[in-house]
PDB file of C-alpha atoms in Angstrom:
ATOM      1  CA  MET A   1      58.026  19.516  55.752  1.00  0.00           C
ATOM      2  CA  LEU A   2      60.777  20.660  53.353  1.00  0.00           C
ATOM      3  CA  ASN A   3      64.413  19.688  53.446  1.00  0.00           C
ATOM      4  CA  PRO A   4      66.984  22.519  53.643  1.00  0.00           C
ATOM      5  CA  GLU A   5      68.399  21.721  50.198  1.00  0.00           C
ATOM      6  CA  LEU A   6      65.007  22.237  48.540  1.00  0.00           C
ATOM      7  CA  ILE A   7      64.453  25.497  50.436  1.00  0.00           C
ATOM      8  CA  LYS A   8      67.775  26.743  49.066  1.00  0.00           C
ATOM      9  CA  GLN A   9      66.677  25.814  45.533  1.00  0.00           C
ATOM     10  CA  LEU A  10      63.406  27.727  45.915  1.00  0.00           C
ATOM     11  CA  HIS A  11      65.088  31.111  46.428  1.00  0.00           C
ATOM     12  CA  PRO A  12      65.402  32.125  42.755  1.00  0.00           C
ATOM     13  CA  TYR A  13      61.700  31.478  42.060  1.00  0.00           C
ATOM     14  CA  SER A  14      58.645  33.685  42.518  1.00  0.00           C
ATOM     15  CA  ILE A  15      54.944  33.253  41.786  1.00  0.00           C
ATOM     16  CA  ARG A  16      54.124  34.499  38.298  1.00  0.00           C
ATOM     17  CA  VAL A  17      50.966  36.515  37.678  1.00  0.00           C
ATOM     18  CA  LYS A  18      49.768  38.126  34.468  1.00  0.00           C
ATOM     19  CA  ARG A  19      47.910  41.035  36.047  1.00  0.00           C
ATOM     20  CA  ARG A  20      48.015  43.288  39.082  1.00  0.00           C
ATOM     21  CA  PHE A  21      46.099  42.822  42.307  1.00  0.00           C
ATOM     22  CA  ARG A  22      45.439  44.948  45.356  1.00  0.00           C
ATOM     23  CA  GLY A  23      47.411  44.246  48.504  1.00  0.00           C
ATOM     24  CA  LYS A  24      47.367  45.516  52.077  1.00  0.00           C
ATOM     25  CA  LEU A  25      51.059  45.796  52.916  1.00  0.00           C
ATOM     26  CA  ARG A  26      54.175  46.983  51.125  1.00  0.00           C
ATOM     27  CA  GLY A  27      55.849  44.376  48.972  1.00  0.00           C
ATOM     28  CA  GLU A  28      57.599  43.779  45.681  1.00  0.00           C
ATOM     29  CA  ARG A  29      54.575  43.738  43.356  1.00  0.00           C
ATOM     30  CA  SER A  30      53.059  46.545  41.325  1.00  0.00           C
ATOM     31  CA  SER A  31      49.553  46.953  42.722  1.00  0.00           C
ATOM     32  CA  LEU A  32      46.254  48.323  41.451  1.00  0.00           C
ATOM     33  CA  ASN A  33      46.438  50.762  44.340  1.00  0.00           C
ATOM     34  CA  ARG A  34      48.118  54.145  43.980  1.00  0.00           C
ATOM     35  CA  GLY A  35      50.988  54.882  46.300  1.00  0.00           C
ATOM     36  CA  THR A  36      54.642  55.848  46.565  1.00  0.00           C
ATOM     37  CA  GLY A  37      56.291  53.440  44.177  1.00  0.00           C
ATOM     38  CA  ILE A  38      58.659  54.498  41.412  1.00  0.00           C
ATOM     39  CA  GLU A  39      56.413  53.778  38.412  1.00  0.00           C
ATOM     40  CA  PHE A  40      54.294  56.766  37.336  1.00  0.00           C
ATOM     41  CA  ALA A  41      50.574  55.967  37.086  1.00  0.00           C
ATOM     42  CA  ASP A  42      48.413  59.088  36.698  1.00  0.00           C
ATOM     43  CA  TYR A  43      47.595  62.636  37.821  1.00  0.00           C
ATOM     44  CA  ARG A  44      44.864  64.016  40.061  1.00  0.00           C
ATOM     45  CA  ALA A  45      43.953  67.538  41.144  1.00  0.00           C
ATOM     46  CA  TYR A  46      45.772  68.870  44.202  1.00  0.00           C
ATOM     47  CA  GLU A  47      43.798  68.765  47.452  1.00  0.00           C
ATOM     48  CA  LEU A  48      44.489  70.668  50.666  1.00  0.00           C
ATOM     49  CA  GLY A  49      46.955  68.695  52.772  1.00  0.00           C
ATOM     50  CA  ASP A  50      48.661  66.863  49.869  1.00  0.00           C
ATOM     51  CA  ASP A  51      52.441  66.555  50.009  1.00  0.00           C
ATOM     52  CA  LEU A  52      53.877  69.378  47.884  1.00  0.00           C
ATOM     53  CA  ARG A  53      56.774  67.122  46.873  1.00  0.00           C
ATOM     54  CA  TYR A  54      54.401  65.289  44.525  1.00  0.00           C
ATOM     55  CA  VAL A  55      53.118  68.416  42.743  1.00  0.00           C
ATOM     56  CA  ASP A  56      54.143  68.457  39.080  1.00  0.00           C
ATOM     57  CA  TRP A  57      55.398  72.040  38.743  1.00  0.00           C
ATOM     58  CA  ASN A  58      55.834  71.731  34.973  1.00  0.00           C
ATOM     59  CA  VAL A  59      52.122  71.011  34.611  1.00  0.00           C
ATOM     60  CA  TYR A  60      51.351  73.876  37.002  1.00  0.00           C
ATOM     61  CA  ALA A  61      53.414  76.253  34.840  1.00  0.00           C
ATOM     62  CA  ARG A  62      51.388  75.320  31.772  1.00  0.00           C
ATOM     63  CA  LEU A  63      47.892  75.055  33.247  1.00  0.00           C
ATOM     64  CA  GLU A  64      48.234  77.307  36.299  1.00  0.00           C
ATOM     65  CA  LYS A  65      46.541  74.566  38.318  1.00  0.00           C
ATOM     66  CA  PRO A  66      48.354  72.216  40.705  1.00  0.00           C
ATOM     67  CA  PHE A  67      48.230  68.466  39.995  1.00  0.00           C
ATOM     68  CA  ILE A  68      49.623  65.611  42.087  1.00  0.00           C
ATOM     69  CA  LYS A  69      51.647  62.835  40.459  1.00  0.00           C
ATOM     70  CA  LEU A  70      50.397  59.353  41.364  1.00  0.00           C
ATOM     71  CA  PHE A  71      52.686  56.346  41.351  1.00  0.00           C
ATOM     72  CA  GLN A  72      52.079  52.628  41.204  1.00  0.00           C
ATOM     73  CA  ALA A  73      52.112  51.209  44.723  1.00  0.00           C
ATOM     74  CA  ASP A  74      54.451  48.316  45.457  1.00  0.00           C
ATOM     75  CA  GLU A  75      52.512  45.877  47.625  1.00  0.00           C
ATOM     76  CA  GLU A  76      52.374  42.206  48.466  1.00  0.00           C
ATOM     77  CA  LEU A  77      50.573  39.672  46.280  1.00  0.00           C
ATOM     78  CA  PRO A  78      47.728  37.996  48.232  1.00  0.00           C
ATOM     79  CA  VAL A  79      48.066  34.228  47.773  1.00  0.00           C
ATOM     80  CA  SER A  80      45.535  31.737  49.167  1.00  0.00           C
ATOM     81  CA  LEU A  81      46.267  28.014  49.392  1.00  0.00           C
ATOM     82  CA  LEU A  82      43.087  25.913  49.364  1.00  0.00           C
ATOM     83  CA  ILE A  83      43.722  22.315  50.423  1.00  0.00           C
ATOM     84  CA  ASP A  84      41.150  19.575  49.908  1.00  0.00           C
ATOM     85  CA  ASN A  85      41.048  17.527  53.122  1.00  0.00           C
ATOM     86  CA  SER A  86      38.121  15.279  52.262  1.00  0.00           C
ATOM     87  CA  ARG A  87      38.419  11.562  53.016  1.00  0.00           C
ATOM     88  CA  SER A  88      39.467  10.728  49.429  1.00  0.00           C
ATOM     89  CA  MET A  89      42.676  12.684  50.062  1.00  0.00           C
ATOM     90  CA  GLN A  90      43.746   9.895  52.445  1.00  0.00           C
ATOM     91  CA  PHE A  91      44.526   7.662  49.470  1.00  0.00           C
ATOM     92  CA  GLY A  92      48.111   6.756  48.664  1.00  0.00           C
ATOM     93  CA  ASN A  93      51.339   6.098  50.520  1.00  0.00           C
ATOM     94  CA  PRO A  94      52.280   8.838  51.199  1.00  0.00           C
ATOM     95  CA  THR A  95      48.735  10.145  51.057  1.00  0.00           C
ATOM     96  CA  LYS A  96      47.538  12.818  48.662  1.00  0.00           C
ATOM     97  CA  LEU A  97      46.902  15.084  51.640  1.00  0.00           C
ATOM     98  CA  THR A  98      50.459  14.676  52.935  1.00  0.00           C
ATOM     99  CA  ARG A  99      51.860  15.531  49.518  1.00  0.00           C
ATOM    100  CA  ALA A 100      49.462  18.477  49.124  1.00  0.00           C
ATOM    101  CA  LYS A 101      50.707  19.932  52.412  1.00  0.00           C
ATOM    102  CA  GLN A 102      54.330  19.569  51.282  1.00  0.00           C
ATOM    103  CA  LEU A 103      53.606  21.278  47.957  1.00  0.00           C
ATOM    104  CA  ALA A 104      51.718  24.019  49.795  1.00  0.00           C
ATOM    105  CA  ALA A 105      54.726  24.533  52.083  1.00  0.00           C
ATOM    106  CA  ALA A 106      57.027  24.938  49.068  1.00  0.00           C
ATOM    107  CA  LEU A 107      54.754  27.536  47.445  1.00  0.00           C
ATOM    108  CA  ALA A 108      54.278  29.301  50.776  1.00  0.00           C
ATOM    109  CA  TYR A 109      58.028  29.653  51.185  1.00  0.00           C
ATOM    110  CA  ILE A 110      58.403  31.049  47.661  1.00  0.00           C
ATOM    111  CA  ALA A 111      55.648  33.573  48.416  1.00  0.00           C
ATOM    112  CA  VAL A 112      56.875  34.843  51.783  1.00  0.00           C
ATOM    113  CA  ALA A 113      60.486  34.994  50.542  1.00  0.00           C
ATOM    114  CA  HIS A 114      59.269  37.640  48.069  1.00  0.00           C
ATOM    115  CA  ASN A 115      57.108  39.540  50.589  1.00  0.00           C
ATOM    116  CA  ASP A 116      53.843  38.103  49.285  1.00  0.00           C
ATOM    117  CA  SER A 117      51.162  37.132  51.817  1.00  0.00           C
ATOM    118  CA  ILE A 118      49.923  33.589  52.397  1.00  0.00           C
ATOM    119  CA  ALA A 119      46.580  32.389  53.740  1.00  0.00           C
ATOM    120  CA  VAL A 120      45.663  28.704  54.135  1.00  0.00           C
ATOM    121  CA  TYR A 121      42.197  27.155  53.920  1.00  0.00           C
ATOM    122  CA  THR A 122      40.893  23.614  53.939  1.00  0.00           C
ATOM    123  CA  PHE A 123      37.753  22.508  52.170  1.00  0.00           C
ATOM    124  CA  ALA A 124      35.628  19.367  52.110  1.00  0.00           C
ATOM    125  CA  GLU A 125      31.985  19.599  53.135  1.00  0.00           C
ATOM    126  CA  ARG A 126      32.732  23.163  54.292  1.00  0.00           C
ATOM    127  CA  LEU A 127      35.496  25.755  54.110  1.00  0.00           C
ATOM    128  CA  VAL A 128      37.756  26.255  57.147  1.00  0.00           C
ATOM    129  CA  SER A 129      40.425  28.938  57.649  1.00  0.00           C
ATOM    130  CA  ALA A 130      43.620  27.220  58.787  1.00  0.00           C
ATOM    131  CA  LEU A 131      45.837  30.333  58.747  1.00  0.00           C
ATOM    132  CA  PRO A 132      44.951  34.022  58.252  1.00  0.00           C
ATOM    133  CA  PRO A 133      47.034  36.069  55.794  1.00  0.00           C
ATOM    134  CA  THR A 134      50.655  36.301  56.918  1.00  0.00           C
ATOM    135  CA  SER A 135      53.908  37.360  55.288  1.00  0.00           C
ATOM    136  CA  GLY A 136      57.663  37.367  55.881  1.00  0.00           C
ATOM    137  CA  THR A 137      60.094  34.465  56.084  1.00  0.00           C
ATOM    138  CA  SER A 138      60.073  34.823  59.873  1.00  0.00           C
ATOM    139  CA  GLN A 139      56.506  33.433  59.724  1.00  0.00           C
ATOM    140  CA  PHE A 140      57.404  30.325  57.721  1.00  0.00           C
ATOM    141  CA  SER A 141      57.573  28.073  60.793  1.00  0.00           C
ATOM    142  CA  ARG A 142      54.089  29.275  61.733  1.00  0.00           C
ATOM    143  CA  ILE A 143      52.872  28.416  58.228  1.00  0.00           C
ATOM    144  CA  THR A 144      54.362  24.901  58.314  1.00  0.00           C
ATOM    145  CA  LYS A 145      52.874  24.328  61.768  1.00  0.00           C
ATOM    146  CA  ALA A 146      49.426  25.228  60.430  1.00  0.00           C
ATOM    147  CA  LEU A 147      49.904  22.947  57.425  1.00  0.00           C
ATOM    148  CA  SER A 148      51.115  20.050  59.589  1.00  0.00           C
ATOM    149  CA  ALA A 149      47.997  20.313  61.742  1.00  0.00           C
ATOM    150  CA  ILE A 150      45.625  19.748  58.798  1.00  0.00           C
ATOM    151  CA  GLU A 151      43.898  16.365  58.965  1.00  0.00           C
ATOM    152  CA  ALA A 152      41.460  14.605  56.655  1.00  0.00           C
ATOM    153  CA  GLN A 153      37.767  14.984  57.466  1.00  0.00           C
ATOM    154  CA  GLU A 154      35.551  11.923  57.793  1.00  0.00           C
ATOM    155  CA  GLY A 155      32.475  13.420  56.152  1.00  0.00           C
ATOM    156  CA  THR A 156      29.792  11.398  54.416  1.00  0.00           C
ATOM    157  CA  GLU A 157      28.466  14.003  51.971  1.00  0.00           C
ATOM    158  CA  GLY A 158      31.568  14.324  49.796  1.00  0.00           C
ATOM    159  CA  THR A 159      33.411  17.469  48.764  1.00  0.00           C
ATOM    160  CA  ARG A 160      31.233  20.541  48.155  1.00  0.00           C
ATOM    161  CA  ILE A 161      33.582  22.557  45.953  1.00  0.00           C
ATOM    162  CA  THR A 162      31.027  25.112  44.769  1.00  0.00           C
ATOM    163  CA  ASP A 163      29.760  25.910  48.266  1.00  0.00           C
ATOM    164  CA  CYS A 164      33.296  26.125  49.657  1.00  0.00           C
ATOM    165  CA  PHE A 165      34.556  28.365  46.854  1.00  0.00           C
ATOM    166  CA  ARG A 166      31.513  30.619  47.166  1.00  0.00           C
ATOM    167  CA  HIS A 167      32.192  30.987  50.894  1.00  0.00           C
ATOM    168  CA  PHE A 168      35.865  31.685  50.180  1.00  0.00           C
ATOM    169  CA  ALA A 169      35.128  34.404  47.609  1.00  0.00           C
ATOM    170  CA  ALA A 170      32.540  36.064  49.844  1.00  0.00           C
ATOM    171  CA  HIS A 171      35.086  36.597  52.630  1.00  0.00           C
ATOM    172  CA  GLN A 172      37.883  38.095  50.486  1.00  0.00           C
ATOM    173  CA  PRO A 173      38.098  41.913  50.433  1.00  0.00           C
ATOM    174  CA  TRP A 174      39.432  41.691  46.861  1.00  0.00           C
ATOM    175  CA  PRO A 175      40.688  38.932  44.548  1.00  0.00           C
ATOM    176  CA  GLY A 176      44.201  37.520  44.427  1.00  0.00           C
ATOM    177  CA  VAL A 177      45.904  34.250  43.578  1.00  0.00           C
ATOM    178  CA  ALA A 178      44.181  31.017  44.648  1.00  0.00           C
ATOM    179  CA  VAL A 179      46.035  27.698  44.426  1.00  0.00           C
ATOM    180  CA  ILE A 180      43.777  24.651  44.792  1.00  0.00           C
ATOM    181  CA  PHE A 181      45.239  21.285  45.848  1.00  0.00           C
ATOM    182  CA  SER A 182      42.642  18.573  45.253  1.00  0.00           C
ATOM    183  CA  ASP A 183      41.780  15.355  43.472  1.00  0.00           C
ATOM    184  CA  PHE A 184      38.647  17.241  42.334  1.00  0.00           C
ATOM    185  CA  PHE A 185      36.329  14.362  43.199  1.00  0.00           C
ATOM    186  CA  ALA A 186      33.354  16.471  44.219  1.00  0.00           C
ATOM    187  CA  ALA A 187      29.685  15.798  44.788  1.00  0.00           C
ATOM    188  CA  ASP A 188      28.790  19.034  42.999  1.00  0.00           C
ATOM    189  CA  GLY A 189      31.507  18.914  40.327  1.00  0.00           C
ATOM    190  CA  TYR A 190      34.381  21.354  39.928  1.00  0.00           C
ATOM    191  CA  ALA A 191      33.193  23.551  37.030  1.00  0.00           C
ATOM    192  CA  PRO A 192      30.733  25.863  38.886  1.00  0.00           C
ATOM    193  CA  GLY A 193      33.244  26.601  41.639  1.00  0.00           C
ATOM    194  CA  PHE A 194      36.024  27.468  39.212  1.00  0.00           C
ATOM    195  CA  LYS A 195      33.717  29.671  37.134  1.00  0.00           C
ATOM    196  CA  LEU A 196      32.606  31.491  40.281  1.00  0.00           C
ATOM    197  CA  LEU A 197      36.186  32.327  41.365  1.00  0.00           C
ATOM    198  CA  ALA A 198      37.281  33.263  37.840  1.00  0.00           C
ATOM    199  CA  GLY A 199      34.246  35.544  37.551  1.00  0.00           C
ATOM    200  CA  ARG A 200      35.285  37.299  40.774  1.00  0.00           C
ATOM    201  CA  GLY A 201      38.704  38.071  39.267  1.00  0.00           C
ATOM    202  CA  PHE A 202      40.894  35.462  40.969  1.00  0.00           C
ATOM    203  CA  SER A 203      43.998  34.108  39.255  1.00  0.00           C
ATOM    204  CA  LEU A 204      43.645  30.324  39.637  1.00  0.00           C
ATOM    205  CA  MET A 205      46.030  27.385  39.721  1.00  0.00           C
ATOM    206  CA  ALA A 206      44.686  23.830  39.981  1.00  0.00           C
ATOM    207  CA  ILE A 207      47.058  21.126  41.208  1.00  0.00           C
ATOM    208  CA  GLN A 208      45.389  17.759  40.755  1.00  0.00           C
ATOM    209  CA  MET A 209      46.569  15.242  43.333  1.00  0.00           C
ATOM    210  CA  MET A 210      46.638  11.620  42.146  1.00  0.00           C
ATOM    211  CA  SER A 211      47.897   8.388  43.716  1.00  0.00           C
ATOM    212  CA  PRO A 212      49.114   5.286  41.863  1.00  0.00           C
ATOM    213  CA  GLU A 213      46.455   3.268  43.718  1.00  0.00           C
ATOM    214  CA  GLU A 214      43.721   5.310  42.029  1.00  0.00           C
ATOM    215  CA  THR A 215      45.287   5.132  38.591  1.00  0.00           C
ATOM    216  CA  ASP A 216      45.393   1.352  38.864  1.00  0.00           C
ATOM    217  CA  PRO A 217      43.113  -0.007  41.634  1.00  0.00           C
ATOM    218  CA  SER A 218      43.849  -3.670  40.957  1.00  0.00           C
ATOM    219  CA  HIS A 219      46.112  -3.950  44.023  1.00  0.00           C
ATOM    220  CA  THR A 220      44.102  -1.916  46.502  1.00  0.00           C
ATOM    221  CA  SER A 221      40.597  -3.386  46.476  1.00  0.00           C
ATOM    222  CA  THR A 222      39.523  -6.222  48.745  1.00  0.00           C
ATOM    223  CA  VAL A 223      38.634  -9.468  46.959  1.00  0.00           C
ATOM    224  CA  THR A 224      35.684 -11.215  48.554  1.00  0.00           C
ATOM    225  CA  HIS A 225      35.695 -14.412  46.484  1.00  0.00           C
ATOM    226  CA  GLY A 226      36.570 -15.215  42.907  1.00  0.00           C
ATOM    227  CA  ASN A 227      36.184 -12.057  40.851  1.00  0.00           C
ATOM    228  CA  GLN A 228      33.810 -10.407  43.326  1.00  0.00           C
ATOM    229  CA  TRP A 229      35.331  -7.196  44.700  1.00  0.00           C
ATOM    230  CA  GLN A 230      34.279  -4.964  47.555  1.00  0.00           C
ATOM    231  CA  LEU A 231      34.855  -1.317  46.608  1.00  0.00           C
ATOM    232  CA  ALA A 232      34.498   1.761  48.815  1.00  0.00           C
ATOM    233  CA  ASP A 233      33.553   5.239  47.612  1.00  0.00           C
ATOM    234  CA  ALA A 234      36.607   7.405  48.328  1.00  0.00           C
ATOM    235  CA  GLU A 235      34.471  10.420  49.243  1.00  0.00           C
ATOM    236  CA  THR A 236      31.560   9.006  51.239  1.00  0.00           C
ATOM    237  CA  GLY A 237      32.825   5.600  52.410  1.00  0.00           C
ATOM    238  CA  GLU A 238      29.821   3.829  50.874  1.00  0.00           C
ATOM    239  CA  THR A 239      30.709   0.265  49.833  1.00  0.00           C
ATOM    240  CA  ARG A 240      29.501  -1.769  46.906  1.00  0.00           C
ATOM    241  CA  ALA A 241      30.224  -5.303  45.727  1.00  0.00           C
ATOM    242  CA  ILE A 242      30.950  -5.581  42.005  1.00  0.00           C
ATOM    243  CA  THR A 243      32.192  -8.200  39.606  1.00  0.00           C
ATOM    244  CA  MET A 244      35.736  -7.318  38.555  1.00  0.00           C
ATOM    245  CA  ASN A 245      37.593  -8.593  35.525  1.00  0.00           C
ATOM    246  CA  GLU A 246      40.093  -7.218  33.031  1.00  0.00           C
ATOM    247  CA  GLU A 247      37.344  -5.565  30.987  1.00  0.00           C
ATOM    248  CA  THR A 248      35.997  -3.789  34.082  1.00  0.00           C
ATOM    249  CA  LEU A 249      39.482  -2.604  35.039  1.00  0.00           C
ATOM    250  CA  ALA A 250      40.068  -1.323  31.504  1.00  0.00           C
ATOM    251  CA  GLN A 251      36.789   0.630  31.662  1.00  0.00           C
ATOM    252  CA  TYR A 252      37.813   2.113  35.005  1.00  0.00           C
ATOM    253  CA  ARG A 253      41.254   3.173  33.729  1.00  0.00           C
ATOM    254  CA  HIS A 254      39.630   4.768  30.683  1.00  0.00           C
ATOM    255  CA  ALA A 255      37.078   6.635  32.840  1.00  0.00           C
ATOM    256  CA  HIS A 256      39.814   7.814  35.202  1.00  0.00           C
ATOM    257  CA  LYS A 257      41.969   9.095  32.340  1.00  0.00           C
ATOM    258  CA  THR A 258      38.959  10.821  30.787  1.00  0.00           C
ATOM    259  CA  PHE A 259      38.199  12.573  34.095  1.00  0.00           C
ATOM    260  CA  CYS A 260      41.775  13.879  34.390  1.00  0.00           C
ATOM    261  CA  ASP A 261      41.980  14.936  30.736  1.00  0.00           C
ATOM    262  CA  ASP A 262      38.608  16.715  30.935  1.00  0.00           C
ATOM    263  CA  LEU A 263      39.805  18.707  33.958  1.00  0.00           C
ATOM    264  CA  GLN A 264      42.989  19.684  32.135  1.00  0.00           C
ATOM    265  CA  ARG A 265      41.048  20.809  29.051  1.00  0.00           C
ATOM    266  CA  PHE A 266      38.551  22.724  31.195  1.00  0.00           C
ATOM    267  CA  CYS A 267      41.370  24.647  32.874  1.00  0.00           C
ATOM    268  CA  ALA A 268      43.181  25.348  29.610  1.00  0.00           C
ATOM    269  CA  ALA A 269      40.009  26.707  27.994  1.00  0.00           C
ATOM    270  CA  ARG A 270      39.472  29.182  30.847  1.00  0.00           C
ATOM    271  CA  GLY A 271      43.007  30.370  31.472  1.00  0.00           C
ATOM    272  CA  ILE A 272      43.337  28.400  34.722  1.00  0.00           C
ATOM    273  CA  GLY A 273      46.802  27.072  35.471  1.00  0.00           C
ATOM    274  CA  TYR A 274      46.906  23.288  35.730  1.00  0.00           C
ATOM    275  CA  ALA A 275      49.419  20.668  36.851  1.00  0.00           C
ATOM    276  CA  ARG A 276      48.960  17.009  37.765  1.00  0.00           C
ATOM    277  CA  PHE A 277      50.930  15.576  40.670  1.00  0.00           C
ATOM    278  CA  ASN A 278      51.334  11.848  41.239  1.00  0.00           C
ATOM    279  CA  CYS A 279      52.140  11.054  44.844  1.00  0.00           C
ATOM    280  CA  ASP A 280      55.197   8.984  43.909  1.00  0.00           C
ATOM    281  CA  MET A 281      56.789  12.019  42.205  1.00  0.00           C
ATOM    282  CA  PRO A 282      59.639  13.895  43.937  1.00  0.00           C
ATOM    283  CA  ILE A 283      58.474  17.216  45.366  1.00  0.00           C
ATOM    284  CA  ASP A 284      61.532  19.150  44.190  1.00  0.00           C
ATOM    285  CA  SER A 285      61.327  18.218  40.508  1.00  0.00           C
ATOM    286  CA  PHE A 286      57.580  18.920  40.406  1.00  0.00           C
ATOM    287  CA  VAL A 287      57.884  22.379  41.961  1.00  0.00           C
ATOM    288  CA  LEU A 288      61.054  23.478  40.176  1.00  0.00           C
ATOM    289  CA  GLN A 289      60.274  21.959  36.786  1.00  0.00           C
ATOM    290  CA  GLU A 290      56.558  21.218  36.315  1.00  0.00           C
ATOM    291  CA  LEU A 291      55.208  24.374  37.969  1.00  0.00           C
ATOM    292  CA  HIS A 292      57.818  26.443  36.150  1.00  0.00           C
ATOM    293  CA  ARG A 293      56.849  24.785  32.855  1.00  0.00           C
ATOM    294  CA  ALA A 294      53.159  25.380  33.617  1.00  0.00           C
ATOM    295  CA  GLY A 295      53.905  29.113  33.900  1.00  0.00           C
ATOM    296  CA  PHE A 296      52.983  29.374  37.566  1.00  0.00           C
ATOM    297  CA  LEU A 297      56.537  30.071  38.747  1.00  0.00           C
ATOM    298  CA  GLN A 298      59.187  32.299  37.251  1.00  0.00           C
ATOM    299  CA  ARG A 299      62.902  32.245  37.861  1.00  0.00           C
ATOM    300  CA  LYS A 300      64.911  35.399  38.416  1.00  0.00           C
ATOM    301  CA  ARG A 301      67.609  35.996  35.812  1.00  0.00           C
TER     302      ARG A 301
END
């Protein structure tokens, strides 16, 4: 899914987060949990069985009571990749879904190379776990195999973002980073789902997948006769015959641009990372430049 040259270029980058999260395993991130890291965090009263090496004897000399020094635990960052596999993600050549899986593979490699954990989910009419949390570069082939196996769903109800995100949040022991790859064409809209995850404490990144065929549909629709066009709903497959002319196309382009701009403004207003990916863009420049510029990735000095 990724060429070796791109993998080599990914090494200096790591996922950037503005706050700490709880992890399960040791890693490179300062965690909300207390543990045996090197950064001092707090004190607590000594309890029978505590390791005497962590008693602060200077405090004991002053207060005549033993206290244990607590340190910031270094743990992995839990990262979840949520990939929209509804039927509208089949648009484009290559398709939006194909490109989403490649982008997900790049971010997964960056994560596991820095001892962060990766979990993969798909969502359309319902949420599906494609890969449970895993970490370590030795697991990267397993991650790419899981990503390669993802296929578009032929549902007729459209994407249910709110229901899927609610299900996702309910099955997480604690919040982490959630990266959403989607065109965000949803029957129930995207706002409630984003607000739900943000309210649960997740750090969010929205990567909007777009294809040139959607930006300008003039070459992808089927002409029936004259200026009569047969259009299909990208989410449900429902078809409708409409009269198409330059004015209609201009209205469509304006509506499409408004939809994308509204999503970008919504994310910016709520501290959600946002980047727009066109399927004819090179993967390497988008990951190494656009995601770095968007503040989602950081490069080691």
